[in-house]
Structures are given as structure tokens and as C-alpha cells.
Amino acid sequence: MLTPIDLSGAQERSLLGRTSPLVKLALAVAWLIGLVLTVEAGPPLLLAAVALAAGLTLGRIPWARLAGGLALLVAAAASIALSNFLFSASNTDPTATELARIGPLRVTREAAEVAAALGARVLAIISVGAVFAQTTDPTRLVDSLVLQARLPGRFAYGALAAYQALPRLGEDLATLRQARRIRGLGGGWHPRILVGLLVRAIRHADQLALAMDARAFGSGPRTTFRPIRWGWPDLAVGIGGLVLLWLAVFR
Amino acid sequence: MTTTTAGSAGAARGFAADTRWRTRDIIVTAIIGVAFGVAFVALNAAWSILSGAAPLGVFLIYGGWLVPAVLAPIIVRKPGAALYAELVAAGVSTLLGSPWGPDVLLSGFVQGAAAELVFAFTLYRAWSLPVIAIAAVASAAAAWIHDWAVWYPDYAVDVQVARGIAMAISAVVIAGFGSVALARSLRRAGVLEGFPG
């Protein structure tokens, strides 16, 4: 869980893997906005299916890995749908068709329709997120943010350096929990573990910053080890994604 | 490490904040974001479970998502720290797999930006408890509007208001007081040497 996603060579060489992370990010946001503009169940389900199919074929994400990533998240879709169903404004609207009455709660068909659409919306957003995470190498993402989106390099690469401490934070977490167990405090989760984790994280950040400063991080113009150039996959994926969005939502 | 903060502000003590980012400020802010990106995995799971049991009460843990936008600025005290920390946390959360997918980035942006605005309004000079509480509430307010549009568009208005109140309480207690308590613990642990405050 605390290990960064490792993309296989096939995933990296796939069409979606070679597409600029910036294009994928922009497309994800465009789809998100499109999804928010519709309150029907059809378009989001279509987009979810398209995203997953593209991830499996164009992104070469192993089937089991995609399914594993999604399984936990589907519960969230259900919870969003359920809570919108129960709290819907149309439940108190006397003109709405009553479906059932559970104690003081009245649920209506109008609420159920909207809830289903919102569940579908969550599914679509989750699918897009899973495909993005499974086809995007974090280093390439940051390269693209700096070289293509022109974000300030010190901050972008600083974030990447901190992100690469992730496995280490996982180890620290295990150590802290073991230490609690040795002291007879039980091996469960306790908020104090967070303090310990942050202490370790900040110590690590200090050492990292010192090492980076010693190598003159951010003190002059940078050269690029992994140049990123716009290419035909960017155009193909960008236009394809927008056309699909238009077909699914606005037509 | 404090010797690296020359800057123009040192002289005019207490008048203008030193707004230059040292490498240490950047990495510490980013790692706070990363640590909370990890903590969000647990929070997301808790949310998914609790929202079935208490669909409205669950908003009382919402403040947990707003902590980086408050904790990082009160530690490093630089312009942009709230937005930067919250965006890094959101990015890590997206990469680790979040039930909200890429929308986390949008959430992180509005939450971080709202807290940032409050700190910017004080010109990064006031770090009292009321200012911190207001920043936490602003962050929650932005999140409340965003979630209204994206996740809960069909809620009745009174439920939206109740949800907002729960979020505001949670923001003050968890993100506001929680961050202050965390920063105090960290200071006592001795890892904040060379940071203002």
C-alpha cells in the first residue's frame, strides 16, 4: 500500500504510457467537468467503460492490477449513491413518486434516479483515476509539469524528492508500531503514531534538503536528463478523449 | 541551518515576513504533504465505512483532509505553503488510489487555496489561534461548495447546511487545533529548529 506504483515496461511503452502526463491530467479534469454537468446514469457509465477499456488495451495495465485497485474504491461509489438517495431534496417533495417509507424517512423514485446517476459518476471518476495512476510514472509526471506546464522546478522536484521518501515512511511506520508494542501499548493505530511519523519525516526532509543544497539544487538553470517532447500520442489521446466526452455527455 | 536565512526581512524584524523559500522549507512542506497523502489512505477507508453507518456524522472527520493546508503554513510560514502542501497530499492520494480519483486534485486545490487566502490576508504575519481557525474554516467552506457541486448535488438544502456546520466544526477542531497541537509536539520533539515561531 505504501509503495509507489511500479509500472511495468509494457505499461510505460504503451500508448497511454507515452502520452504526456499533462495531456492525461487535462483530459481527466475535462472529463470530470463534463461528468459534473450531467445527472443521468448513461454518460458516466459509458465513460467509465471507455476509460477502463482504454487502460487495459492502450495502457496495457494488467487486468488483475486494475481490478485490485478498483475493488476497494467501488464501496465509495455505493456510499455516495446511498447518501444522496437518503438525503435527496425530492424525498420531501410531495409531488415526487413515493417508493417506500422507512420509519420517518420517505424515499422517492426521483431520488433513486439521481442517486444511481451519482453512483455512476463516482465510478467514472474512480476509473479515470485508476487508469491515470496506472499509466503515469510520477517522475515523468513531474518532468512534464516542469518542462511542459512550466511549473517552478524547485517546488515540483522538491515534491518528487519527498514522494520518493514514501517507502521509507512505510518502514518508519512499521518501526513506530513495533516500538509501541514493545512498550506494551498494543500494536494498533493510535494518533500519537502520527507525531512520531512526522518527526521522522521532517528529520528525513532536513537531510534531504541538506544533500540537495550541497548539490546546488535550484541555484541556477537546470539541464534536462529526460527531455519530454510533444508527440503524436498526445494529439491522438487528447483529441480522442475530448471527442468521446462530447459523444457521451453533450450530444 | 538558520544561517541560510539572510533575506531582507531579517532586519525589519516582525514587520515583513521572510518570504524566500529555502530548500529546507520546500522539502519539509512537501514531506508533510506526502505524510498526509499516506494518512489519507486510512482516512478514505474510514470515510467509506462510516458514511454507510452515519451519513451525516461522518462529516465530523472531514477536517482530517484539511490538516496539511494548515499545519505546513504554521511550520514554515511561507507564502504558498498551504496550497503546496495540500496539492502534494492530493497528488500522493491520487497516485496511491483514492475513491475520489483525480477529483482529489481539484479538492486539494480549492482547500489549499482557501486557507492560503486567509494567511495571505494577514501578509503571513499573524499566526494566532483565531487566524488559524479562520483559515481552517475557509478551507472547509471551499470544500463544502466543491462537494456540493461534485458529490452531493441532490441533497436537500437543510442537509447541505447541516453538512457545512459539521465540516466547520471538524475543520476548527481537527485542522485548526489539531495542527497547532501537532506543531507544538513537533517543536517539543526538537525537529523544528530553525523554523520561525
Short mmCIF file of C-alpha atoms in Angstrom, two decimals:
data_model
loop_
_atom_site.label_atom_id
_atom_site.label_comp_id
_atom_site.label_asym_id
_atom_site.label_seq_id
_atom_site.Cartn_x
_atom_site.Cartn_y
_atom_site.Cartn_z
CA MET A 1 0.00 0.00 0.00
CA LEU A 2 2.78 2.41 0.87
CA THR A 3 4.93 1.51 -2.07
CA PRO A 4 4.67 3.76 -5.10
CA ILE A 5 3.05 2.08 -8.07
CA ASP A 6 5.68 0.37 -10.19
CA LEU A 7 4.78 0.46 -13.83
CA SER A 8 5.89 -2.44 -15.97
CA GLY A 9 7.91 -1.81 -19.12
CA ALA A 10 4.87 -2.68 -21.21
CA GLN A 11 2.77 -0.10 -19.34
CA GLU A 12 5.42 2.56 -19.89
CA ARG A 13 5.79 1.82 -23.59
CA SER A 14 2.04 1.67 -24.23
CA LEU A 15 0.24 4.48 -26.00
CA LEU A 16 -1.17 5.89 -22.76
CA GLY A 17 2.20 5.41 -21.08
CA ARG A 18 3.89 7.53 -23.74
CA THR A 19 1.25 10.22 -23.71
CA SER A 20 2.32 13.33 -21.86
CA PRO A 21 1.05 13.16 -18.26
CA LEU A 22 -0.07 16.73 -18.73
CA VAL A 23 -2.45 15.72 -21.53
CA LYS A 24 -3.86 12.92 -19.38
CA LEU A 25 -4.26 15.28 -16.45
CA ALA A 26 -6.02 17.91 -18.57
CA LEU A 27 -8.25 15.24 -20.05
CA ALA A 28 -9.10 13.87 -16.60
CA VAL A 29 -10.14 17.36 -15.48
CA ALA A 30 -12.17 17.92 -18.68
CA TRP A 31 -13.97 14.60 -18.15
CA LEU A 32 -14.56 15.49 -14.53
CA ILE A 33 -16.23 18.77 -15.50
CA GLY A 34 -18.25 17.01 -18.19
CA LEU A 35 -19.36 14.40 -15.65
CA VAL A 36 -20.46 17.06 -13.19
CA LEU A 37 -22.64 18.66 -15.88
CA THR A 38 -24.76 15.57 -16.37
CA VAL A 39 -27.21 13.96 -13.95
CA GLU A 40 -28.00 10.86 -15.97
CA ALA A 41 -26.54 7.43 -15.40
CA GLY A 42 -25.79 6.65 -19.05
CA PRO A 43 -22.92 9.03 -19.89
CA PRO A 44 -20.80 8.29 -16.80
CA LEU A 45 -21.20 4.54 -17.24
CA LEU A 46 -20.12 4.89 -20.86
CA LEU A 47 -17.10 6.99 -19.90
CA ALA A 48 -16.16 4.54 -17.13
CA ALA A 49 -16.28 1.66 -19.60
CA VAL A 50 -14.23 3.61 -22.14
CA ALA A 51 -11.62 4.58 -19.54
CA LEU A 52 -11.22 1.01 -18.30
CA ALA A 53 -11.11 -0.44 -21.80
CA ALA A 54 -8.52 2.14 -22.82
CA GLY A 55 -6.48 1.37 -19.71
CA LEU A 56 -6.47 -2.35 -20.49
CA THR A 57 -5.71 -2.04 -24.21
CA LEU A 58 -3.99 1.30 -24.87
CA GLY A 59 -2.41 1.38 -21.41
CA ARG A 60 -1.58 -2.35 -21.13
CA ILE A 61 -2.49 -2.33 -17.45
CA PRO A 62 -2.56 -5.93 -16.22
CA TRP A 63 -6.16 -6.94 -15.66
CA ALA A 64 -5.67 -8.13 -12.09
CA ARG A 65 -3.88 -4.95 -11.08
CA LEU A 66 -6.63 -2.69 -12.39
CA ALA A 67 -9.32 -4.79 -10.71
CA GLY A 68 -7.38 -4.83 -7.43
CA GLY A 69 -7.06 -1.06 -7.48
CA LEU A 70 -10.74 -0.59 -8.18
CA ALA A 71 -12.28 -3.09 -5.77
CA LEU A 72 -11.76 -1.01 -2.64
CA LEU A 73 -12.92 2.15 -4.31
CA VAL A 74 -16.25 0.84 -5.54
CA ALA A 75 -17.52 0.88 -1.95
CA ALA A 76 -17.18 4.65 -2.09
CA ALA A 77 -19.41 4.83 -5.16
CA ALA A 78 -22.06 2.90 -3.29
CA SER A 79 -21.83 5.16 -0.25
CA ILE A 80 -22.16 8.34 -2.33
CA ALA A 81 -25.18 6.93 -4.13
CA LEU A 82 -26.80 5.80 -0.88
CA SER A 83 -26.31 9.08 0.95
CA ASN A 84 -27.68 11.11 -1.96
CA PHE A 85 -30.64 8.74 -2.10
CA LEU A 86 -31.44 9.22 1.59
CA PHE A 87 -30.86 12.98 1.75
CA SER A 88 -32.35 13.91 -1.60
CA ALA A 89 -34.42 17.08 -1.77
CA SER A 90 -37.06 15.20 -3.75
CA ASN A 91 -37.75 12.94 -0.76
CA THR A 92 -39.65 15.81 0.88
CA ASP A 93 -41.27 16.94 -2.35
CA PRO A 94 -44.95 15.91 -2.17
CA THR A 95 -45.25 15.64 -5.96
CA ALA A 96 -42.46 13.05 -6.23
CA THR A 97 -43.37 9.39 -6.64
CA GLU A 98 -43.04 7.58 -3.35
CA LEU A 99 -41.12 4.33 -3.47
CA ALA A 100 -41.08 3.34 0.17
CA ARG A 101 -41.39 4.70 3.66
CA ILE A 102 -38.84 3.56 6.23
CA GLY A 103 -39.91 4.94 9.59
CA PRO A 104 -39.88 8.74 9.29
CA LEU A 105 -37.94 8.54 6.04
CA ARG A 106 -39.68 8.72 2.69
CA VAL A 107 -37.73 7.73 -0.36
CA THR A 108 -38.83 8.60 -3.85
CA ARG A 109 -38.21 7.39 -7.35
CA GLU A 110 -36.77 10.78 -8.37
CA ALA A 111 -34.17 10.45 -5.62
CA ALA A 112 -33.31 6.92 -6.71
CA GLU A 113 -32.72 8.05 -10.29
CA VAL A 114 -30.38 10.85 -9.27
CA ALA A 115 -28.60 8.58 -6.78
CA ALA A 116 -27.97 5.99 -9.49
CA ALA A 117 -26.54 8.70 -11.75
CA LEU A 118 -24.24 9.91 -8.96
CA GLY A 119 -23.06 6.38 -8.23
CA ALA A 120 -22.23 6.09 -11.91
CA ARG A 121 -20.43 9.45 -11.78
CA VAL A 122 -18.23 8.21 -8.92
CA LEU A 123 -17.49 5.00 -10.83
CA ALA A 124 -16.40 7.01 -13.85
CA ILE A 125 -14.17 9.32 -11.80
CA ILE A 126 -12.62 6.33 -9.98
CA SER A 127 -11.93 4.57 -13.28
CA VAL A 128 -10.26 7.62 -14.77
CA GLY A 129 -8.14 7.98 -11.62
CA ALA A 130 -7.08 4.34 -11.63
CA VAL A 131 -6.11 4.43 -15.29
CA PHE A 132 -4.19 7.67 -14.77
CA ALA A 133 -2.27 6.30 -11.78
CA GLN A 134 -1.54 3.00 -13.56
CA THR A 135 -0.14 4.58 -16.71
CA THR A 136 1.74 7.55 -15.26
CA ASP A 137 5.18 7.35 -13.76
CA PRO A 138 5.46 10.03 -11.03
CA THR A 139 8.89 11.11 -12.29
CA ARG A 140 7.50 11.65 -15.78
CA LEU A 141 4.55 13.49 -14.34
CA VAL A 142 6.86 15.95 -12.58
CA ASP A 143 9.13 16.27 -15.63
CA SER A 144 6.08 17.10 -17.67
CA LEU A 145 4.82 19.62 -15.12
CA VAL A 146 8.15 21.42 -15.20
CA LEU A 147 9.06 21.15 -18.88
CA GLN A 148 5.60 21.40 -20.43
CA ALA A 149 3.45 23.24 -17.89
CA ARG A 150 6.42 25.40 -16.79
CA LEU A 151 5.73 24.94 -13.09
CA PRO A 152 8.60 26.17 -10.86
CA GLY A 153 11.19 23.40 -10.84
CA ARG A 154 12.29 23.76 -7.22
CA PHE A 155 8.80 23.05 -5.98
CA ALA A 156 7.96 20.33 -8.46
CA TYR A 157 11.20 18.39 -7.98
CA GLY A 158 11.05 19.06 -4.24
CA ALA A 159 7.68 17.33 -4.19
CA LEU A 160 9.12 14.44 -6.17
CA ALA A 161 12.04 14.09 -3.76
CA ALA A 162 9.58 13.99 -0.87
CA TYR A 163 7.38 11.49 -2.71
CA GLN A 164 10.32 9.14 -3.12
CA ALA A 165 10.62 9.02 0.66
CA LEU A 166 7.33 7.09 0.66
CA PRO A 167 8.77 3.58 1.15
CA ARG A 168 10.89 4.98 3.95
CA LEU A 169 7.85 6.44 5.65
CA GLY A 170 6.30 2.98 5.42
CA GLU A 171 9.31 1.49 7.21
CA ASP A 172 9.19 4.21 9.86
CA LEU A 173 5.53 3.47 10.43
CA ALA A 174 6.30 -0.21 10.99
CA THR A 175 9.15 0.67 13.38
CA LEU A 176 6.96 3.06 15.37
CA ARG A 177 4.23 0.45 15.76
CA GLN A 178 6.75 -2.17 16.85
CA ALA A 179 8.17 0.27 19.39
CA ARG A 180 4.69 0.77 20.83
CA ARG A 181 4.19 -2.98 21.02
CA ILE A 182 7.47 -3.45 22.89
CA ARG A 183 6.35 -0.88 25.45
CA GLY A 184 3.15 -2.87 25.91
CA LEU A 185 0.90 -0.28 24.32
CA GLY A 186 -0.59 -2.63 21.76
CA GLY A 187 0.17 -2.68 18.07
CA GLY A 188 -2.93 -0.86 16.92
CA TRP A 189 -3.35 2.56 15.38
CA HIS A 190 -3.03 5.48 17.73
CA PRO A 191 -2.97 9.19 16.82
CA ARG A 192 0.38 9.57 18.59
CA ILE A 193 1.93 7.44 15.84
CA LEU A 194 1.28 10.40 13.53
CA VAL A 195 3.51 12.63 15.65
CA GLY A 196 6.29 10.05 15.52
CA LEU A 197 5.85 9.65 11.79
CA LEU A 198 6.02 13.40 11.22
CA VAL A 199 9.15 13.67 13.39
CA ARG A 200 10.84 11.02 11.29
CA ALA A 201 9.56 12.59 8.06
CA ILE A 202 10.84 16.06 8.94
CA ARG A 203 14.24 14.70 10.02
CA HIS A 204 14.43 12.94 6.69
CA ALA A 205 13.38 16.11 4.88
CA ASP A 206 16.17 18.03 6.64
CA GLN A 207 18.82 15.55 5.50
CA LEU A 208 17.37 15.53 2.01
CA ALA A 209 17.36 19.32 1.82
CA LEU A 210 20.95 19.46 3.04
CA ALA A 211 22.06 16.92 0.45
CA MET A 212 20.17 18.76 -2.28
CA ASP A 213 21.63 22.12 -1.27
CA ALA A 214 25.10 20.56 -1.31
CA ARG A 215 24.44 19.70 -4.96
CA ALA A 216 23.31 23.26 -5.67
CA PHE A 217 19.63 22.33 -6.08
CA GLY A 218 17.67 25.12 -7.71
CA SER A 219 20.53 27.61 -7.66
CA GLY A 220 20.87 28.01 -11.41
CA PRO A 221 19.43 26.97 -14.73
CA ARG A 222 18.72 23.24 -14.99
CA THR A 223 19.68 20.89 -17.74
CA THR A 224 17.28 18.07 -18.56
CA PHE A 225 18.19 14.41 -18.30
CA ARG A 226 14.89 13.09 -19.61
CA PRO A 227 13.58 15.56 -22.17
CA ILE A 228 9.85 15.38 -22.83
CA ARG A 229 8.56 16.40 -26.20
CA TRP A 230 5.07 16.70 -27.54
CA GLY A 231 4.31 13.84 -29.89
CA TRP A 232 1.53 12.24 -31.86
CA PRO A 233 0.25 10.18 -28.88
CA ASP A 234 -0.52 13.46 -27.12
CA LEU A 235 -2.57 14.68 -30.06
CA ALA A 236 -4.30 11.33 -30.57
CA VAL A 237 -5.19 10.78 -26.91
CA GLY A 238 -6.14 14.40 -26.35
CA ILE A 239 -8.48 14.66 -29.32
CA GLY A 240 -9.82 11.13 -28.87
CA GLY A 241 -10.62 11.82 -25.23
CA LEU A 242 -12.40 15.08 -25.98
CA VAL A 243 -14.43 13.53 -28.81
CA LEU A 244 -15.52 10.69 -26.52
CA LEU A 245 -16.51 13.17 -23.84
CA TRP A 246 -18.55 15.13 -26.34
CA LEU A 247 -20.22 11.98 -27.65
CA ALA A 248 -21.03 10.71 -24.16
CA VAL A 249 -22.19 13.87 -22.44
CA PHE A 250 -23.03 16.71 -24.77
CA ARG A 251 -24.62 15.01 -27.68
CA MET B 1 20.64 25.84 9.41
CA THR B 2 19.24 29.18 10.42
CA THR B 3 22.28 30.90 9.00
CA THR B 4 20.96 30.41 5.47
CA THR B 5 18.01 32.73 6.06
CA ALA B 6 19.67 36.03 5.41
CA GLY B 7 16.98 37.69 3.30
CA SER B 8 15.93 41.28 3.50
CA ALA B 9 13.34 40.62 6.16
CA GLY B 10 15.72 39.74 8.95
CA ALA B 11 16.44 43.38 9.62
CA ALA B 12 12.86 44.59 9.77
CA ARG B 13 12.01 42.13 12.48
CA GLY B 14 8.32 41.42 12.92
CA PHE B 15 7.39 43.83 10.20
CA ALA B 16 7.68 41.89 6.98
CA ALA B 17 7.74 38.10 6.84
CA ASP B 18 10.70 36.45 5.14
CA THR B 19 9.05 35.14 2.03
CA ARG B 20 12.03 33.42 0.41
CA TRP B 21 11.77 29.64 0.29
CA ARG B 22 14.87 27.75 1.42
CA THR B 23 15.31 24.23 0.09
CA ARG B 24 14.56 23.04 3.60
CA ASP B 25 11.21 24.85 3.59
CA ILE B 26 10.30 23.25 0.28
CA ILE B 27 11.20 19.70 1.27
CA VAL B 28 9.63 19.92 4.73
CA THR B 29 6.38 21.31 3.28
CA ALA B 30 6.38 18.64 0.57
CA ILE B 31 7.04 15.82 3.02
CA ILE B 32 4.20 17.00 5.26
CA GLY B 33 2.06 16.71 2.14
CA VAL B 34 3.39 13.22 1.43
CA ALA B 35 2.89 12.04 5.02
CA PHE B 36 -0.73 13.23 4.93
CA GLY B 37 -1.23 11.77 1.46
CA VAL B 38 -0.44 8.46 3.18
CA ALA B 39 -2.67 9.26 6.16
CA PHE B 40 -5.50 9.99 3.69
CA VAL B 41 -5.49 6.33 2.64
CA ALA B 42 -6.60 5.45 6.17
CA LEU B 43 -8.98 8.42 6.28
CA ASN B 44 -10.56 7.45 2.95
CA ALA B 45 -11.15 3.94 4.23
CA ALA B 46 -12.65 5.27 7.47
CA TRP B 47 -14.87 7.58 5.43
CA SER B 48 -16.15 4.77 3.21
CA ILE B 49 -17.04 2.65 6.23
CA LEU B 50 -18.51 5.43 8.39
CA SER B 51 -20.54 7.10 5.65
CA GLY B 52 -22.67 3.97 5.46
CA ALA B 53 -23.28 3.98 9.21
CA ALA B 54 -23.59 7.74 9.82
CA PRO B 55 -24.08 9.56 6.52
CA LEU B 56 -24.11 12.96 8.19
CA GLY B 57 -21.96 12.36 11.26
CA VAL B 58 -19.13 11.24 9.03
CA PHE B 59 -18.55 14.89 8.07
CA LEU B 60 -17.09 15.36 11.55
CA ILE B 61 -13.88 13.69 10.33
CA TYR B 62 -13.66 15.92 7.24
CA GLY B 63 -11.12 18.18 8.94
CA GLY B 64 -8.53 15.43 8.64
CA TRP B 65 -8.22 16.20 4.94
CA LEU B 66 -7.55 19.86 5.64
CA VAL B 67 -4.63 19.40 8.06
CA PRO B 68 -1.76 19.83 5.57
CA ALA B 69 -3.20 23.18 4.40
CA VAL B 70 -2.96 24.44 7.98
CA LEU B 71 -0.05 22.54 9.51
CA ALA B 72 2.52 23.27 6.79
CA PRO B 73 1.99 27.05 6.79
CA ILE B 74 2.19 27.30 10.57
CA ILE B 75 5.51 25.45 10.47
CA VAL B 76 7.31 27.04 7.52
CA ARG B 77 5.34 30.34 7.36
CA LYS B 78 5.94 30.99 3.67
CA PRO B 79 3.51 32.23 1.03
CA GLY B 80 2.06 29.31 -0.86
CA ALA B 81 2.75 26.68 1.81
CA ALA B 82 -0.94 25.89 2.35
CA LEU B 83 -1.60 25.37 -1.35
CA TYR B 84 1.65 23.49 -1.94
CA ALA B 85 1.25 21.05 0.96
CA GLU B 86 -2.40 20.33 0.19
CA LEU B 87 -1.67 19.80 -3.53
CA VAL B 88 1.20 17.40 -2.76
CA ALA B 89 -1.04 15.50 -0.35
CA ALA B 90 -3.76 15.36 -3.02
CA GLY B 91 -1.29 14.19 -5.66
CA VAL B 92 0.05 11.42 -3.44
CA SER B 93 -3.50 10.45 -2.54
CA THR B 94 -4.40 10.19 -6.25
CA LEU B 95 -1.33 8.10 -7.03
CA LEU B 96 -1.95 5.76 -4.09
CA GLY B 97 -5.53 5.26 -5.23
CA SER B 98 -8.32 7.36 -3.81
CA PRO B 99 -12.06 6.77 -4.03
CA TRP B 100 -12.38 10.29 -5.41
CA GLY B 101 -9.88 9.76 -8.25
CA PRO B 102 -8.44 12.83 -9.93
CA ASP B 103 -11.10 14.95 -8.27
CA VAL B 104 -8.83 14.90 -5.22
CA LEU B 105 -6.56 17.28 -7.10
CA LEU B 106 -9.41 19.71 -7.59
CA SER B 107 -10.45 19.33 -3.95
CA GLY B 108 -6.87 19.82 -2.82
CA PHE B 109 -6.57 22.92 -4.94
CA VAL B 110 -9.68 24.64 -3.59
CA GLN B 111 -8.97 23.57 0.02
CA GLY B 112 -5.36 24.73 -0.12
CA ALA B 113 -6.17 27.95 -1.97
CA ALA B 114 -8.88 28.97 0.51
CA ALA B 115 -6.60 28.52 3.52
CA GLU B 116 -3.84 30.27 1.59
CA LEU B 117 -6.06 33.31 1.00
CA VAL B 118 -6.63 33.74 4.73
CA PHE B 119 -2.91 33.54 5.54
CA ALA B 120 -2.15 35.88 2.62
CA PHE B 121 -4.68 38.34 4.02
CA THR B 122 -2.54 38.66 7.15
CA LEU B 123 0.53 39.04 4.88
CA TYR B 124 1.84 35.86 6.53
CA ARG B 125 2.43 37.75 9.77
CA ALA B 126 -0.40 36.65 12.05
CA TRP B 127 -0.28 33.07 13.32
CA SER B 128 -2.66 33.33 16.26
CA LEU B 129 -5.24 30.68 17.02
CA PRO B 130 -8.18 32.71 15.62
CA VAL B 131 -6.38 33.24 12.30
CA ILE B 132 -5.58 29.54 12.10
CA ALA B 133 -9.18 28.63 12.92
CA ILE B 134 -10.48 31.02 10.26
CA ALA B 135 -8.10 29.52 7.68
CA ALA B 136 -9.35 26.03 8.58
CA VAL B 137 -12.98 27.13 8.24
CA ALA B 138 -12.25 28.85 4.90
CA SER B 139 -10.71 25.65 3.65
CA ALA B 140 -13.77 23.71 4.78
CA ALA B 141 -16.08 26.26 3.13
CA ALA B 142 -14.32 25.84 -0.21
CA ALA B 143 -14.51 22.07 0.14
CA TRP B 144 -18.21 22.35 1.06
CA ILE B 145 -19.03 24.24 -2.14
CA HIS B 146 -16.90 21.92 -4.28
CA ASP B 147 -18.50 18.80 -2.79
CA TRP B 148 -21.98 20.27 -3.24
CA ALA B 149 -21.38 20.52 -6.98
CA VAL B 150 -19.50 17.28 -7.49
CA TRP B 151 -20.67 14.72 -4.93
CA TYR B 152 -23.88 15.80 -3.21
CA PRO B 153 -25.85 17.87 -5.73
CA ASP B 154 -29.13 16.25 -4.78
CA TYR B 155 -29.03 16.87 -1.02
CA ALA B 156 -31.86 18.93 0.41
CA VAL B 157 -30.70 22.42 1.41
CA ASP B 158 -31.14 21.84 5.14
CA VAL B 159 -28.93 18.75 4.86
CA GLN B 160 -26.35 20.80 2.97
CA VAL B 161 -26.34 23.33 5.81
CA ALA B 162 -26.04 20.60 8.45
CA ARG B 163 -23.18 19.09 6.45
CA GLY B 164 -21.50 22.50 6.31
CA ILE B 165 -21.80 23.01 10.06
CA ALA B 166 -20.31 19.58 10.75
CA MET B 167 -17.45 20.35 8.36
CA ALA B 168 -16.79 23.72 10.00
CA ILE B 169 -16.67 22.16 13.49
CA SER B 170 -14.40 19.42 12.22
CA ALA B 171 -12.14 21.93 10.48
CA VAL B 172 -11.70 24.04 13.62
CA VAL B 173 -11.11 21.05 15.90
CA ILE B 174 -9.07 18.72 13.70
CA ALA B 175 -7.39 21.01 11.17
CA GLY B 176 -7.14 24.09 13.41
CA PHE B 177 -6.49 22.92 16.97
CA GLY B 178 -5.09 19.60 15.75
CA SER B 179 -2.45 21.32 13.62
CA VAL B 180 -1.49 23.65 16.45
CA ALA B 181 -1.14 20.67 18.80
CA LEU B 182 0.88 18.75 16.20
CA ALA B 183 3.19 21.70 15.58
CA ARG B 184 3.68 22.05 19.35
CA SER B 185 4.54 18.34 19.69
CA LEU B 186 6.98 18.59 16.81
CA ARG B 187 8.60 21.65 18.31
CA ARG B 188 8.96 19.87 21.63
CA ALA B 189 10.50 16.91 19.81
CA GLY B 190 13.13 19.33 18.52
CA VAL B 191 12.67 18.86 14.78
CA LEU B 192 11.58 22.43 14.09
CA GLU B 193 14.86 24.11 14.97
CA GLY B 194 15.47 26.94 12.55
CA PHE B 195 11.82 27.47 11.71
CA PRO B 196 10.11 30.66 12.82
CA GLY B 197 7.63 30.59 15.67
#
